[in-house]
mmCIF file of C-alpha atoms in Angstrom:
data_model
loop_
_atom_site.group_PDB
_atom_site.id
_atom_site.type_symbol
_atom_site.label_atom_id
_atom_site.label_comp_id
_atom_site.label_asym_id
_atom_site.label_seq_id
_atom_site.Cartn_x
_atom_site.Cartn_y
_atom_site.Cartn_z
ATOM 1 C CA UNK V 42 -37.833 56.170 -5.228
ATOM 2 C CA UNK V 43 -37.148 55.726 -8.655
ATOM 3 C CA UNK V 44 -38.908 59.506 -9.498
ATOM 4 C CA UNK V 45 -36.850 61.034 -6.831
ATOM 5 C CA UNK V 46 -33.716 59.865 -8.540
ATOM 6 C CA UNK V 47 -34.623 61.090 -11.531
ATOM 7 C CA UNK V 48 -35.799 64.312 -10.673
ATOM 8 C CA UNK V 49 -32.351 64.407 -8.895
ATOM 9 C CA UNK V 50 -30.372 64.005 -11.944
ATOM 10 C CA UNK V 51 -32.150 66.201 -14.315
ATOM 11 C CA UNK V 52 -31.444 69.032 -11.493
ATOM 12 C CA UNK V 53 -27.921 68.419 -11.448
ATOM 13 C CA UNK V 54 -27.724 68.057 -14.765
ATOM 14 C CA UNK V 55 -28.964 71.539 -15.705
ATOM 15 C CA UNK V 56 -26.993 73.434 -12.869
ATOM 16 C CA UNK V 57 -24.042 72.113 -14.349
ATOM 17 C CA UNK V 58 -25.167 72.987 -17.936
ATOM 18 C CA UNK V 59 -25.852 76.347 -16.117
ATOM 19 C CA UNK V 60 -22.541 76.901 -15.092
ATOM 20 C CA UNK V 61 -20.722 75.023 -18.079
ATOM 21 C CA UNK V 62 -22.448 77.450 -20.003
ATOM 22 C CA UNK V 63 -21.659 80.867 -18.707
ATOM 23 C CA UNK V 64 -25.241 81.357 -18.309
ATOM 24 C CA UNK V 65 -26.415 84.045 -15.450
ATOM 25 C CA UNK V 66 -23.568 85.181 -14.236
ATOM 26 C CA UNK V 67 -22.404 88.168 -16.914
ATOM 27 C CA UNK V 68 -19.066 86.630 -17.898
ATOM 28 C CA UNK V 69 -19.321 85.342 -21.552
ATOM 29 C CA UNK V 70 -21.541 88.175 -23.107
ATOM 30 C CA UNK V 71 -18.779 91.136 -21.718
ATOM 31 C CA UNK V 72 -15.736 88.723 -22.663
ATOM 32 C CA UNK V 73 -17.498 88.626 -26.160
ATOM 33 C CA UNK V 74 -18.370 92.182 -26.390
ATOM 34 C CA UNK V 75 -14.621 92.924 -25.475
ATOM 35 C CA UNK V 76 -13.769 90.197 -27.893
ATOM 36 C CA UNK V 77 -15.798 92.410 -30.702
ATOM 37 C CA UNK V 78 -14.441 95.903 -29.136
ATOM 38 C CA UNK V 79 -10.582 94.527 -29.912
ATOM 39 C CA UNK V 80 -11.436 93.380 -33.291
ATOM 40 C CA UNK V 81 -12.789 96.533 -34.221
ATOM 41 C CA UNK V 82 -9.989 98.644 -32.971
ATOM 42 C CA UNK V 83 -7.339 96.359 -34.515
ATOM 43 C CA UNK V 84 -8.587 96.459 -37.634
ATOM 44 C CA UNK V 85 -10.222 99.659 -37.868
ATOM 45 C CA UNK V 86 -5.441 99.966 -36.889
ATOM 46 C CA UNK V 87 -4.995 98.185 -39.968
ATOM 47 C CA UNK V 88 -6.955 100.050 -42.350
ATOM 48 C CA UNK V 89 -6.357 103.813 -41.360
ATOM 49 C CA UNK V 90 -2.527 103.402 -42.515
ATOM 50 C CA UNK V 91 -4.168 103.374 -46.465
ATOM 51 C CA UNK V 92 -6.856 105.340 -45.205
ATOM 52 C CA UNK V 93 -6.916 108.989 -47.893
ATOM 53 C CA UNK V 94 -6.549 110.539 -51.050
ATOM 54 C CA UNK V 95 -4.282 109.545 -53.316
ATOM 55 C CA UNK V 96 -3.497 110.975 -56.616
ATOM 56 C CA UNK V 97 -1.192 110.260 -60.379
ATOM 57 C CA UNK V 98 -1.407 109.258 -63.327
ATOM 58 C CA UNK V 99 -1.809 105.720 -64.970
ATOM 59 C CA UNK V 100 0.859 104.874 -67.949
ATOM 60 C CA UNK V 101 2.006 102.128 -70.137
ATOM 61 C CA UNK V 102 -1.273 100.943 -71.331
ATOM 62 C CA UNK V 103 -1.077 98.020 -73.278
ATOM 63 C CA UNK V 104 -3.185 99.423 -76.154
ATOM 64 C CA UNK V 105 -0.966 102.821 -76.248
ATOM 65 C CA UNK V 106 -3.293 104.818 -75.401
ATOM 66 C CA UNK V 107 -2.384 108.307 -73.791
ATOM 67 C CA UNK V 108 -1.888 108.344 -70.111
ATOM 68 C CA UNK V 109 -4.775 109.518 -67.658
ATOM 69 C CA UNK V 110 -4.546 111.070 -64.280
ATOM 70 C CA UNK V 111 -6.265 109.488 -61.704
ATOM 71 C CA UNK V 112 -7.692 110.080 -57.909
ATOM 72 C CA UNK V 113 -8.343 107.328 -55.476
ATOM 73 C CA UNK V 114 -10.180 107.965 -51.834
ATOM 74 C CA UNK V 115 -10.020 104.928 -49.445
ATOM 75 C CA UNK V 116 -11.842 105.004 -46.639
ATOM 76 C CA UNK V 117 -13.223 102.995 -44.086
ATOM 77 C CA UNK V 118 -17.093 101.872 -43.570
ATOM 78 C CA UNK V 119 -19.347 100.169 -41.333
ATOM 79 C CA UNK V 120 -20.306 96.373 -42.247
ATOM 80 C CA UNK V 121 -23.578 94.464 -40.456
ATOM 81 C CA UNK V 122 -21.334 91.534 -38.925
ATOM 82 C CA UNK V 123 -24.707 89.440 -37.454
ATOM 83 C CA UNK V 124 -25.187 89.931 -33.922
ATOM 84 C CA UNK V 125 -24.438 89.427 -30.616
ATOM 85 C CA UNK V 126 -25.345 87.253 -27.553
ATOM 86 C CA UNK V 127 -26.855 90.103 -26.414
ATOM 87 C CA UNK V 128 -28.788 90.267 -29.364
ATOM 88 C CA UNK V 129 -27.134 93.412 -30.148
ATOM 89 C CA UNK V 130 -26.207 93.961 -34.255
ATOM 90 C CA UNK V 131 -22.254 93.936 -34.838
ATOM 91 C CA UNK V 132 -20.548 96.268 -36.654
ATOM 92 C CA UNK V 133 -17.180 95.994 -38.697
ATOM 93 C CA UNK V 134 -15.144 98.242 -40.491
ATOM 94 C CA UNK V 135 -14.615 97.716 -43.736
ATOM 95 C CA UNK V 136 -12.271 99.389 -46.356
ATOM 96 C CA UNK V 137 -13.707 101.154 -49.441
ATOM 97 C CA UNK V 138 -12.286 103.054 -52.383
ATOM 98 C CA UNK V 139 -13.625 106.131 -54.879
ATOM 99 C CA UNK V 140 -11.623 106.241 -58.262
ATOM 100 C CA UNK V 141 -12.089 108.717 -60.635
ATOM 101 C CA UNK V 142 -10.301 109.882 -63.706
ATOM 102 C CA UNK V 143 -9.864 113.181 -62.883
ATOM 103 C CA UNK V 144 -9.490 114.006 -66.757
ATOM 104 C CA UNK V 145 -13.126 113.594 -67.341
ATOM 105 C CA UNK V 146 -15.711 116.195 -66.279
ATOM 106 C CA UNK V 147 -15.848 116.352 -62.174
ATOM 107 C CA UNK V 148 -19.489 115.706 -61.606
ATOM 108 C CA UNK V 149 -19.281 112.199 -60.186
ATOM 109 C CA UNK V 150 -20.623 110.299 -63.106
ATOM 110 C CA UNK V 151 -17.588 109.186 -63.871
ATOM 111 C CA UNK V 152 -16.675 107.897 -60.505
ATOM 112 C CA UNK V 153 -16.508 104.782 -59.357
ATOM 113 C CA UNK V 154 -17.445 103.260 -55.758
ATOM 114 C CA UNK V 155 -14.963 99.693 -55.133
ATOM 115 C CA UNK V 156 -14.696 97.860 -52.480
ATOM 116 C CA UNK V 157 -11.332 96.442 -50.619
ATOM 117 C CA UNK V 158 -8.972 95.018 -47.636
ATOM 118 C CA UNK V 159 -5.712 95.874 -47.543
ATOM 119 C CA UNK V 160 -2.855 92.525 -46.435
ATOM 120 C CA UNK V 161 -0.920 94.636 -44.281
ATOM 121 C CA UNK V 162 1.398 90.842 -44.337
ATOM 122 C CA UNK V 163 2.478 92.550 -47.487
ATOM 123 C CA UNK V 164 1.518 95.534 -47.600
ATOM 124 C CA UNK V 165 -1.073 95.015 -50.917
ATOM 125 C CA UNK V 166 -4.241 96.953 -51.244
ATOM 126 C CA UNK V 167 -7.184 95.335 -53.621
ATOM 127 C CA UNK V 168 -9.932 97.108 -54.613
ATOM 128 C CA UNK V 169 -12.885 96.141 -57.513
ATOM 129 C CA UNK V 170 -16.380 97.751 -57.998
ATOM 130 C CA UNK V 171 -18.943 95.744 -57.588
ATOM 131 C CA UNK V 172 -20.339 94.639 -61.217
ATOM 132 C CA UNK V 173 -18.215 91.855 -63.118
ATOM 133 C CA UNK V 174 -15.597 91.764 -64.718
ATOM 134 C CA UNK V 175 -17.570 91.844 -68.020
ATOM 135 C CA UNK V 176 -19.763 94.753 -67.557
ATOM 136 C CA UNK V 177 -18.658 98.219 -68.542
ATOM 137 C CA UNK V 178 -17.662 99.848 -65.803
ATOM 138 C CA UNK V 179 -15.518 97.275 -64.299
ATOM 139 C CA UNK V 180 -12.633 98.744 -62.383
ATOM 140 C CA UNK V 181 -9.608 96.344 -60.276
ATOM 141 C CA UNK V 182 -6.809 98.068 -58.608
ATOM 142 C CA UNK V 183 -3.808 96.198 -57.279
ATOM 143 C CA UNK V 184 -1.356 98.349 -55.136
ATOM 144 C CA UNK V 185 1.469 97.760 -53.025
ATOM 145 C CA UNK V 186 1.485 100.725 -50.196
ATOM 146 C CA UNK V 187 5.177 101.756 -49.412
ATOM 147 C CA UNK V 188 6.223 105.131 -47.942
ATOM 148 C CA UNK V 189 2.152 106.761 -48.200
ATOM 149 C CA UNK V 190 2.335 105.590 -51.513
ATOM 150 C CA UNK V 191 0.358 103.242 -54.114
ATOM 151 C CA UNK V 192 2.242 101.367 -56.319
ATOM 152 C CA UNK V 193 0.216 99.404 -58.744
ATOM 153 C CA UNK V 194 -1.982 97.989 -61.459
ATOM 154 C CA UNK V 195 -5.500 99.457 -62.675
ATOM 155 C CA UNK V 196 -7.800 96.715 -64.836
ATOM 156 C CA UNK V 197 -11.545 97.704 -66.343
ATOM 157 C CA UNK V 198 -13.405 94.965 -68.377
ATOM 158 C CA UNK V 199 -11.429 95.171 -71.043
ATOM 159 C CA UNK V 200 -8.184 94.277 -69.448
ATOM 160 C CA UNK V 201 -5.382 95.948 -68.199
ATOM 161 C CA UNK V 202 -5.431 100.026 -68.689
ATOM 162 C CA UNK V 203 -1.511 100.449 -67.162
ATOM 163 C CA UNK V 204 0.744 101.407 -64.472
ATOM 164 C CA UNK V 205 0.590 103.955 -61.622
ATOM 165 C CA UNK V 206 2.040 105.454 -59.034
ATOM 166 C CA UNK V 207 -0.754 107.484 -56.381
ATOM 167 C CA UNK V 208 0.610 109.953 -53.515
ATOM 168 C CA UNK V 209 -1.141 110.156 -51.043
ATOM 169 C CA UNK V 210 -2.213 113.872 -50.252
#
């Protein structure tokens, strides 16, 4: 008799667990995929506000050096973001940039690839190169996005390089 009770309790426990976890009903994975799609669409909607090509001049260099022209292209890329319940790869849009001094040769050798984020709550765009702050070629940009313009400051491994207002083309 005890073996039957233990078996009955085990079956009942398994049935309740299966029901509570949603296994086999097809609802939980679909809700998760819908949430993933909604998250992507929301993030793309935020990032797309700043995507584009900007140009302008860096001024007020603390060391007194000449003003210099720059361009900044902001775009999205897809980054891996784990796997979903079905074992499918998940991706998330992310903001990236390409910084270029336009008074240098336009052969691509001086271009800097940047990772970044747009904080829509306060309109701030932050971008940085992947090398460290002490390495040659480091670039960091912090700017406010206002009326299709980026107004901010450029830094490199030596510190502040100056202020800029970049206009979206």
